[in-house]
Amino acid sequence: MSDTTLRATAAASGASATERFLADKAVTSTAVPRTDTARVSTLATELITAVHDIIRRHQVTYDEYNALKSWLISVGQDGEWPLFLDVWVEHAVEEVATESRQGSKGTIEGPYYVPGAPELPSTGALPTRDNEAGTPLLFRGQVTGISGEPLPGALLEMWQADDDGLYSRFAPGIPEWNLRGSIATDHEGRFAVTTIQPAPYQIPTDGSCGRLITAAGWHAWRPAHLHLKVSAPDHDPLTTQLYFKGGEHVQDDVARAVKPELVIDPSPTGNGGNQVTYDFVLDPAS
Ligand code: MBD
Ligand code: FE
């Protein structure tokens, strides 16, 4: 891929992720209730005090303060706040939010979910381009409640990167709904989806998050993963990801979102592809 394409990718994906968040989840919409004054004060005070502590403990200089200031400004200019927050902060929020869940483990949503993907039957295929690159994968399973009762009315929303590690809607030149779909489970709560195995995802190196990674000497990689949202009437929705056993960066995900329960180990089908079965257990609505 050319440098120009990569640069276009970082700029376009940052702007699209910010736009997506503002459309779906921002506090300006009525979907998010306002937080109590006392709680805002507690959280903001502790955050600001933690910053003061770090400054004193590490004798932070004016040069470092100004570097931070210009970096924070550039994160906004690049549209990379959704990327920054979902990579370095969301996993802790998810951990707290799902502490008492009885059903399947979930993990972070990340910045690239788009609601309303094309609907597929319980046995179907994610939309792909002609000759979509990547190892074919048959992904199937069953959605149940915590007592094992099948959930026929469940919806499985899937989104994933392609064989270049790029997401439709956030990287240029990919058809709108490529590798995104909404699958309805059958009368036994079962589904079977044909797709391809995604490649590992690299945080754009030419934006602010990439500059932080370079400056700190970290790496920019997430392991290859499938994103899923599983929902059913009268049940808590599950947001999760699945990773591939032995895959690169499964042990050192930059976003700290891998859990042992989320690592799948597909087996060869015999005709060049792989298959795997994975079941989802949803908690009753809380
Ligand atoms: C991704 O694809 C992702 O899943 C997360 C959590 C952050 C950045 C890119
Ligand atoms: Fe992702």
mmCIF file with all atom_site columns, C-alpha atoms and ligand atoms in Angstrom, residues 82-83 86-87 90 108-112 159 161 165 167 201-204 222 225 227 241 243 253-255 257, ligand 1:
data_model
loop_
_atom_site.group_PDB
_atom_site.id
_atom_site.type_symbol
_atom_site.label_atom_id
_atom_site.label_alt_id
_atom_site.label_comp_id
_atom_site.label_asym_id
_atom_site.label_entity_id
_atom_site.label_seq_id
_atom_site.pdbx_PDB_ins_code
_atom_site.Cartn_x
_atom_site.Cartn_y
_atom_site.Cartn_z
_atom_site.occupancy
_atom_site.B_iso_or_equiv
_atom_site.pdbx_formal_charge
_atom_site.auth_seq_id
_atom_site.auth_comp_id
_atom_site.auth_asym_id
_atom_site.auth_atom_id
_atom_site.pdbx_PDB_model_num
ATOM   1  C CA . PRO A 1 82  ? -12.517 7.670   19.715 1.00 0.00 ? 82  PRO A CA 1
ATOM   2  C CA . LEU A 1 83  ? -9.432  5.657   18.738 1.00 0.00 ? 83  LEU A CA 1
ATOM   3  C CA . ASP A 1 86  ? -11.180 2.845   22.934 1.00 0.00 ? 86  ASP A CA 1
ATOM   4  C CA . VAL A 1 87  ? -7.583  1.607   22.717 1.00 0.00 ? 87  VAL A CA 1
ATOM   5  C CA . GLU A 1 90  ? -12.337 1.372   27.281 1.00 0.00 ? 90  GLU A CA 1
ATOM   6  C CA . ILE A 1 108 ? -14.594 -3.613  24.270 1.00 0.00 ? 108 ILE A CA 1
ATOM   7  C CA . GLU A 1 109 ? -16.613 -2.328  21.309 1.00 0.00 ? 109 GLU A CA 1
ATOM   8  C CA . GLY A 1 110 ? -13.881 -0.164  19.774 1.00 0.00 ? 110 GLY A CA 1
ATOM   9  C CA . PRO A 1 111 ? -14.464 2.742   17.392 1.00 0.00 ? 111 PRO A CA 1
ATOM   10 C CA . TYR A 1 112 ? -15.664 0.943   14.248 1.00 0.00 ? 112 TYR A CA 1
ATOM   11 C CA . TRP A 1 159 ? -18.068 -6.470  11.828 1.00 0.00 ? 159 TRP A CA 1
ATOM   12 C CA . ALA A 1 161 ? -11.321 -5.927  9.249  1.00 0.00 ? 161 ALA A CA 1
ATOM   13 C CA . GLY A 1 165 ? -6.558  -5.110  8.480  1.00 0.00 ? 165 GLY A CA 1
ATOM   14 C CA . TYR A 1 167 ? -12.573 -1.699  8.093  1.00 0.00 ? 167 TYR A CA 1
ATOM   15 C CA . TYR A 1 201 ? -5.144  -4.337  12.972 1.00 0.00 ? 201 TYR A CA 1
ATOM   16 C CA . GLN A 1 202 ? -2.489  -1.650  13.121 1.00 0.00 ? 202 GLN A CA 1
ATOM   17 C CA . ILE A 1 203 ? -3.315  1.731   14.631 1.00 0.00 ? 203 ILE A CA 1
ATOM   18 C CA . PRO A 1 204 ? -2.668  4.341   11.905 1.00 0.00 ? 204 PRO A CA 1
ATOM   19 C CA . ARG A 1 222 ? -4.203  -5.449  17.852 1.00 0.00 ? 222 ARG A CA 1
ATOM   20 C CA . HIS A 1 225 ? -10.349 -10.222 15.667 1.00 0.00 ? 225 HIS A CA 1
ATOM   21 C CA . HIS A 1 227 ? -16.357 -8.042  16.473 1.00 0.00 ? 227 HIS A CA 1
ATOM   22 C CA . GLN A 1 241 ? -14.598 -9.930  20.100 1.00 0.00 ? 241 GLN A CA 1
ATOM   23 C CA . TYR A 1 243 ? -9.334  -13.782 18.579 1.00 0.00 ? 243 TYR A CA 1
ATOM   24 C CA . ASP A 1 253 ? -2.904  -6.481  22.347 1.00 0.00 ? 253 ASP A CA 1
ATOM   25 C CA . VAL A 1 254 ? -2.312  -2.708  22.432 1.00 0.00 ? 254 VAL A CA 1
ATOM   26 C CA . ALA A 1 255 ? -5.972  -2.335  23.545 1.00 0.00 ? 255 ALA A CA 1
ATOM   27 C CA . ALA A 1 257 ? -9.019  -6.499  25.212 1.00 0.00 ? 257 ALA A CA 1
HETATM 28 C C1 . MBD B 2 .   ? -9.996  -1.615  16.402 1.00 0.00 ? 1   MBD B C1 1
HETATM 29 O O1 . MBD B 2 .   ? -10.287 -2.378  15.333 1.00 0.00 ? 1   MBD B O1 1
HETATM 30 C C2 . MBD B 2 .   ? -10.495 -1.983  17.580 1.00 0.00 ? 1   MBD B C2 1
HETATM 31 O O2 . MBD B 2 .   ? -11.223 -3.100  17.619 1.00 0.00 ? 1   MBD B O2 1
HETATM 32 C C3 . MBD B 2 .   ? -10.231 -1.239  18.717 1.00 0.00 ? 1   MBD B C3 1
HETATM 33 C C4 . MBD B 2 .   ? -10.744 -1.677  20.018 1.00 0.00 ? 1   MBD B C4 1
HETATM 34 C C5 . MBD B 2 .   ? -9.476  -0.100  18.639 1.00 0.00 ? 1   MBD B C5 1
HETATM 35 C C6 . MBD B 2 .   ? -8.971  0.286   17.441 1.00 0.00 ? 1   MBD B C6 1
HETATM 36 C C7 . MBD B 2 .   ? -9.247  -0.458  16.321 1.00 0.00 ? 1   MBD B C7 1
#
